[in-house]
mmCIF file of C-alpha atoms in Angstrom:
data_model
loop_
_atom_site.group_PDB
_atom_site.id
_atom_site.type_symbol
_atom_site.label_atom_id
_atom_site.label_comp_id
_atom_site.label_asym_id
_atom_site.label_seq_id
_atom_site.Cartn_x
_atom_site.Cartn_y
_atom_site.Cartn_z
ATOM 1 C CA ASP A 21 -0.098 -0.089 0.132
ATOM 2 C CA THR A 22 1.861 3.279 -1.401
ATOM 3 C CA GLY A 23 -0.727 5.507 0.606
ATOM 4 C CA VAL A 24 -2.403 6.534 -2.563
ATOM 5 C CA SER A 25 -6.299 5.329 -2.846
ATOM 6 C CA GLN A 26 -8.525 5.010 -5.623
ATOM 7 C CA ASP A 27 -12.172 4.349 -5.853
ATOM 8 C CA PRO A 28 -13.738 2.384 -7.209
ATOM 9 C CA ARG A 29 -11.112 -0.457 -8.119
ATOM 10 C CA HIS A 30 -13.370 -1.701 -10.966
ATOM 11 C CA LYS A 31 -15.711 -0.052 -13.128
ATOM 12 C CA ILE A 32 -18.161 -1.518 -15.667
ATOM 13 C CA THR A 33 -20.171 0.844 -17.857
ATOM 14 C CA LYS A 34 -22.211 0.517 -20.795
ATOM 15 C CA ARG A 35 -20.907 2.551 -24.084
ATOM 16 C CA GLY A 36 -22.034 6.328 -24.001
ATOM 17 C CA GLN A 37 -22.349 6.622 -20.032
ATOM 18 C CA ASN A 38 -20.647 9.036 -17.710
ATOM 19 C CA VAL A 39 -18.213 7.630 -15.085
ATOM 20 C CA THR A 40 -16.522 9.373 -12.778
ATOM 21 C CA PHE A 41 -13.212 8.054 -10.759
ATOM 22 C CA ARG A 42 -11.844 9.322 -7.398
ATOM 23 C CA CYS A 43 -7.831 9.657 -6.507
ATOM 24 C CA ASP A 44 -6.985 10.207 -2.835
ATOM 25 C CA PRO A 45 -3.167 11.157 -2.676
ATOM 26 C CA ILE A 46 -0.788 10.978 0.010
ATOM 27 C CA SER A 47 -2.119 14.152 2.370
ATOM 28 C CA GLU A 48 1.073 16.544 2.125
ATOM 29 C CA HIS A 49 1.898 15.856 -1.446
ATOM 30 C CA ASN A 50 1.296 18.610 -3.873
ATOM 31 C CA ARG A 51 1.768 17.021 -7.074
ATOM 32 C CA LEU A 52 -1.093 14.837 -8.727
ATOM 33 C CA TYR A 53 -0.696 13.004 -11.833
ATOM 34 C CA TRP A 54 -3.535 10.599 -13.589
ATOM 35 C CA TYR A 55 -2.364 8.146 -16.440
ATOM 36 C CA ARG A 56 -4.127 5.696 -18.368
ATOM 37 C CA GLN A 57 -2.292 2.197 -19.079
ATOM 38 C CA THR A 58 -3.689 -0.175 -21.585
ATOM 39 C CA LEU A 59 -2.962 -4.161 -21.589
ATOM 40 C CA GLY A 60 0.593 -4.795 -22.542
ATOM 41 C CA GLN A 61 1.669 -0.965 -22.640
ATOM 42 C CA GLY A 62 3.264 0.907 -20.060
ATOM 43 C CA PRO A 63 1.055 3.954 -18.625
ATOM 44 C CA GLU A 64 0.316 7.332 -20.691
ATOM 45 C CA PHE A 65 0.590 10.665 -18.745
ATOM 46 C CA LEU A 66 -2.848 12.365 -19.291
ATOM 47 C CA THR A 67 -2.591 15.290 -16.800
ATOM 48 C CA TYR A 68 -1.000 16.999 -13.795
ATOM 49 C CA PHE A 69 -2.162 19.165 -10.910
ATOM 50 C CA GLN A 70 0.448 21.415 -8.808
ATOM 51 C CA ASN A 71 -1.974 21.846 -5.453
ATOM 52 C CA GLU A 72 -5.282 22.604 -7.327
ATOM 53 C CA ALA A 73 -4.165 23.949 -10.263
ATOM 54 C CA GLN A 74 -4.264 21.901 -13.647
ATOM 55 C CA LEU A 75 -0.883 22.976 -15.058
ATOM 56 C CA GLU A 76 -0.651 19.839 -17.850
ATOM 57 C CA LYS A 77 -2.869 17.821 -20.064
ATOM 58 C CA SER A 78 -1.778 15.611 -22.558
ATOM 59 C CA ARG A 79 -3.280 15.544 -26.041
ATOM 60 C CA LEU A 80 -4.650 12.382 -25.070
ATOM 61 C CA LEU A 81 -6.781 14.054 -22.955
ATOM 62 C CA SER A 82 -9.977 14.725 -25.273
ATOM 63 C CA ASP A 83 -12.911 17.097 -24.631
ATOM 64 C CA ARG A 84 -14.407 14.087 -23.470
ATOM 65 C CA PHE A 85 -12.427 13.802 -20.032
ATOM 66 C CA SER A 86 -12.206 16.257 -17.126
ATOM 67 C CA ALA A 87 -10.413 16.356 -13.874
ATOM 68 C CA GLU A 88 -10.149 18.412 -10.912
ATOM 69 C CA ARG A 89 -8.372 18.684 -7.703
ATOM 70 C CA PRO A 90 -10.921 21.200 -5.864
ATOM 71 C CA LYS A 91 -9.023 22.684 -2.602
ATOM 72 C CA GLY A 92 -5.603 20.501 -3.785
ATOM 73 C CA SER A 93 -6.905 17.411 -1.693
ATOM 74 C CA PHE A 94 -8.580 14.631 -3.729
ATOM 75 C CA SER A 95 -8.911 14.063 -7.351
ATOM 76 C CA THR A 96 -11.852 13.030 -9.926
ATOM 77 C CA LEU A 97 -11.452 11.695 -13.429
ATOM 78 C CA GLU A 98 -14.953 12.407 -15.359
ATOM 79 C CA ILE A 99 -15.471 10.521 -18.390
ATOM 80 C CA GLN A 100 -18.521 11.663 -20.485
ATOM 81 C CA ARG A 101 -20.059 9.940 -23.064
ATOM 82 C CA THR A 102 -17.858 6.378 -22.915
ATOM 83 C CA GLU A 103 -16.565 4.962 -25.818
ATOM 84 C CA GLN A 104 -14.950 1.356 -25.849
ATOM 85 C CA GLY A 105 -11.728 2.862 -26.702
ATOM 86 C CA ASP A 106 -11.714 4.495 -23.030
ATOM 87 C CA SER A 107 -11.481 0.924 -21.873
ATOM 88 C CA ALA A 108 -8.111 0.972 -19.665
ATOM 89 C CA MET A 109 -6.752 1.195 -16.395
ATOM 90 C CA TYR A 110 -6.424 4.536 -14.561
ATOM 91 C CA LEU A 111 -3.793 5.400 -12.589
ATOM 92 C CA CYS A 112 -3.240 7.973 -10.351
ATOM 93 C CA ALA A 113 0.120 9.490 -8.588
ATOM 94 C CA SER A 114 1.059 11.834 -6.395
ATOM 95 C CA SER A 115 4.144 13.336 -5.418
ATOM 96 C CA LEU A 116 6.672 15.928 -3.041
ATOM 97 C CA TYR A 117 9.021 16.031 -5.677
ATOM 98 C CA PRO A 118 9.492 15.669 -9.287
ATOM 99 C CA GLY A 119 9.503 12.440 -10.572
ATOM 100 C CA GLN A 120 9.679 10.252 -7.411
ATOM 101 C CA GLU A 121 5.584 9.227 -7.710
ATOM 102 C CA PHE A 122 3.847 7.318 -5.759
ATOM 103 C CA PHE A 123 1.051 5.641 -7.684
ATOM 104 C CA GLY A 124 -2.443 4.107 -6.267
ATOM 105 C CA PRO A 125 -3.670 0.727 -7.770
ATOM 106 C CA GLY A 126 -5.865 2.011 -10.015
ATOM 107 C CA THR A 127 -9.437 2.060 -11.391
ATOM 108 C CA ARG A 128 -10.171 -0.465 -14.095
ATOM 109 C CA LEU A 129 -12.630 0.553 -16.596
ATOM 110 C CA THR A 130 -14.440 -1.717 -18.921
ATOM 111 C CA VAL A 131 -16.605 -0.146 -21.327
ATOM 112 C CA LEU A 132 -19.184 -2.518 -22.985
ATOM 113 C CA ASP B 24 10.354 13.340 -25.128
ATOM 114 C CA ALA B 25 13.813 11.570 -24.870
ATOM 115 C CA LYS B 26 13.506 7.849 -25.910
ATOM 116 C CA THR B 27 14.605 4.978 -24.350
ATOM 117 C CA THR B 28 15.706 1.180 -25.307
ATOM 118 C CA GLN B 29 15.224 -2.055 -23.539
ATOM 119 C CA PRO B 30 15.128 -5.655 -23.873
ATOM 120 C CA ASN B 31 11.539 -6.875 -23.923
ATOM 121 C CA SER B 32 12.031 -9.727 -21.582
ATOM 122 C CA MET B 33 15.171 -10.993 -19.417
ATOM 123 C CA GLU B 34 15.006 -13.841 -16.855
ATOM 124 C CA SER B 35 17.166 -14.653 -14.041
ATOM 125 C CA ASN B 36 17.746 -17.158 -11.210
ATOM 126 C CA GLU B 37 16.392 -16.857 -7.881
ATOM 127 C CA GLU B 38 19.228 -15.577 -5.553
ATOM 128 C CA GLU B 39 21.249 -14.517 -8.202
ATOM 129 C CA PRO B 40 22.384 -10.803 -9.503
ATOM 130 C CA VAL B 41 20.160 -9.263 -12.431
ATOM 131 C CA HIS B 42 21.648 -6.789 -14.535
ATOM 132 C CA LEU B 43 19.024 -4.485 -16.547
ATOM 133 C CA PRO B 44 20.193 -2.628 -19.636
ATOM 134 C CA CYS B 45 18.660 0.534 -20.825
ATOM 135 C CA ASN B 46 20.104 2.729 -24.189
ATOM 136 C CA HIS B 47 18.942 6.139 -23.903
ATOM 137 C CA SER B 48 21.592 7.762 -26.574
ATOM 138 C CA THR B 49 19.633 10.982 -27.166
ATOM 139 C CA ILE B 50 19.781 11.883 -23.392
ATOM 140 C CA SER B 51 20.265 15.619 -22.962
ATOM 141 C CA GLY B 52 22.461 17.233 -20.025
ATOM 142 C CA THR B 53 19.554 17.702 -18.236
ATOM 143 C CA ASP B 54 17.499 14.500 -18.179
ATOM 144 C CA TYR B 55 17.169 12.288 -15.180
ATOM 145 C CA ILE B 56 17.076 8.339 -15.307
ATOM 146 C CA HIS B 57 14.610 7.128 -13.464
ATOM 147 C CA TRP B 58 13.810 3.379 -12.931
ATOM 148 C CA TYR B 59 9.953 2.306 -12.016
ATOM 149 C CA ARG B 60 8.676 -1.220 -11.746
ATOM 150 C CA GLN B 61 5.052 -2.757 -12.008
ATOM 151 C CA LEU B 62 4.450 -6.180 -10.089
ATOM 152 C CA PRO B 63 1.269 -7.885 -11.765
ATOM 153 C CA SER B 64 -1.892 -6.162 -10.850
ATOM 154 C CA GLN B 65 -0.623 -2.801 -9.334
ATOM 155 C CA GLY B 66 0.425 0.554 -10.128
ATOM 156 C CA PRO B 67 4.038 1.391 -10.950
ATOM 157 C CA GLU B 68 6.780 1.487 -7.671
ATOM 158 C CA TYR B 69 9.412 3.919 -8.019
ATOM 159 C CA VAL B 70 13.070 2.262 -7.725
ATOM 160 C CA ILE B 71 15.612 4.111 -8.204
ATOM 161 C CA HIS B 72 16.768 8.037 -9.986
ATOM 162 C CA GLY B 73 20.222 9.478 -10.964
ATOM 163 C CA LEU B 74 21.642 11.881 -13.107
ATOM 164 C CA THR B 75 25.160 11.637 -13.628
ATOM 165 C CA SER B 76 26.993 9.452 -10.812
ATOM 166 C CA ASN B 77 25.813 5.790 -9.903
ATOM 167 C CA VAL B 78 23.183 5.414 -7.059
ATOM 168 C CA ASN B 79 22.342 2.815 -4.458
ATOM 169 C CA ASN B 80 19.298 2.350 -2.298
ATOM 170 C CA ARG B 81 17.906 -0.390 -0.633
ATOM 171 C CA MET B 82 16.081 -1.608 -3.799
ATOM 172 C CA ALA B 83 18.653 -1.418 -6.144
ATOM 173 C CA SER B 84 21.643 0.217 -7.612
ATOM 174 C CA LEU B 85 21.909 2.306 -10.516
ATOM 175 C CA ALA B 86 24.869 2.343 -12.951
ATOM 176 C CA ILE B 87 25.001 5.289 -15.583
ATOM 177 C CA ALA B 88 27.648 4.990 -18.299
ATOM 178 C CA GLU B 89 30.529 7.824 -18.417
ATOM 179 C CA ASP B 90 28.541 9.312 -21.520
ATOM 180 C CA ARG B 91 25.095 9.061 -19.819
ATOM 181 C CA LYS B 92 23.709 7.179 -23.135
ATOM 182 C CA SER B 93 22.974 3.972 -21.389
ATOM 183 C CA SER B 94 22.252 2.984 -17.770
ATOM 184 C CA THR B 95 21.848 -0.641 -15.970
ATOM 185 C CA LEU B 96 19.724 -1.361 -13.157
ATOM 186 C CA ILE B 97 21.259 -3.844 -10.751
ATOM 187 C CA LEU B 98 19.108 -6.074 -8.599
ATOM 188 C CA HIS B 99 21.882 -7.615 -6.168
ATOM 189 C CA ARG B 100 19.805 -10.880 -5.231
ATOM 190 C CA ALA B 101 16.714 -11.584 -7.328
ATOM 191 C CA THR B 102 13.801 -12.832 -5.185
ATOM 192 C CA LEU B 103 10.545 -14.134 -7.006
ATOM 193 C CA ARG B 104 8.858 -10.767 -5.279
ATOM 194 C CA ASP B 105 11.408 -9.047 -7.822
ATOM 195 C CA ALA B 106 9.624 -10.629 -11.046
ATOM 196 C CA ALA B 107 7.954 -7.379 -12.775
ATOM 197 C CA VAL B 108 8.188 -5.110 -15.506
ATOM 198 C CA TYR B 109 10.813 -2.453 -15.409
ATOM 199 C CA TYR B 110 10.333 1.043 -16.883
ATOM 200 C CA CYS B 111 13.510 3.032 -17.740
ATOM 201 C CA ILE B 112 12.468 6.531 -17.853
ATOM 202 C CA LEU B 113 14.152 9.842 -18.886
ATOM 203 C CA ARG B 114 12.730 12.813 -17.168
ATOM 204 C CA GLU B 115 13.571 16.293 -18.203
ATOM 205 C CA GLY B 116 14.705 18.196 -15.539
ATOM 206 C CA SER B 117 14.219 21.340 -17.194
ATOM 207 C CA SER B 118 10.834 20.700 -17.037
ATOM 208 C CA ASN B 119 8.747 21.174 -13.281
ATOM 209 C CA THR B 120 5.872 19.015 -14.056
ATOM 210 C CA GLY B 121 7.963 15.902 -13.379
ATOM 211 C CA LYS B 122 5.469 13.398 -15.712
ATOM 212 C CA LEU B 123 7.059 10.326 -16.467
ATOM 213 C CA ILE B 124 7.021 9.216 -19.847
ATOM 214 C CA PHE B 125 6.872 4.865 -19.970
ATOM 215 C CA GLY B 126 8.080 3.089 -22.947
ATOM 216 C CA GLN B 127 7.234 -0.699 -23.364
ATOM 217 C CA GLY B 128 9.911 -2.080 -20.663
ATOM 218 C CA THR B 129 11.346 -5.235 -19.607
ATOM 219 C CA THR B 130 9.495 -8.009 -18.138
ATOM 220 C CA LEU B 131 11.774 -9.861 -15.701
ATOM 221 C CA GLN B 132 10.808 -13.403 -14.835
ATOM 222 C CA VAL B 133 12.422 -14.824 -11.741
ATOM 223 C CA LYS B 134 12.893 -18.588 -11.642
ATOM 224 C CA PRO B 135 13.301 -20.871 -8.457
#
């Protein structure tokens, strides 16, 4: 257990539905990241928060995706109008220092 | 983003040392070399990182070539729990984001 928790651990949804994932980072960590990982591939960076500010977004993050980190604590990642191609593991990580990230266990999304 | 090249897979015997190579010929002067590993069904885990000098910690050692175009992660005595995908990552030192760009990694199998 790294101290980063994610909820839910698994989510099955139908195409076109909206889903929201939550990440609770290690409490003193001001940096928070979201990544996506598909089977057999390494994780891909999606977005980065420093405290409550979203400072970087990948081109992978289409306009159906939105992430927030109100008050610089927990974060949510919402996917609207899910597609089958969104099926993946969504990983959250937090850190105090660049590059030394603590990852959560991930949320596995299956879109039917 | 600077790219790394790793073998797809390696095998080791339990209790023997393991040397995991990584080539990064396009590394720039400010890029840090990070290693993460991912055990089955878990999020990635930080292992070690360095800039120019060799580094040791309780998990592993990192040997960096003098020209910095390659590095080697050394596990001194492999155990069955070390079976994982090992990722060699270059992180831009000039960027405050700290995001990690993962490649395919090396899948390490440890035989009893």
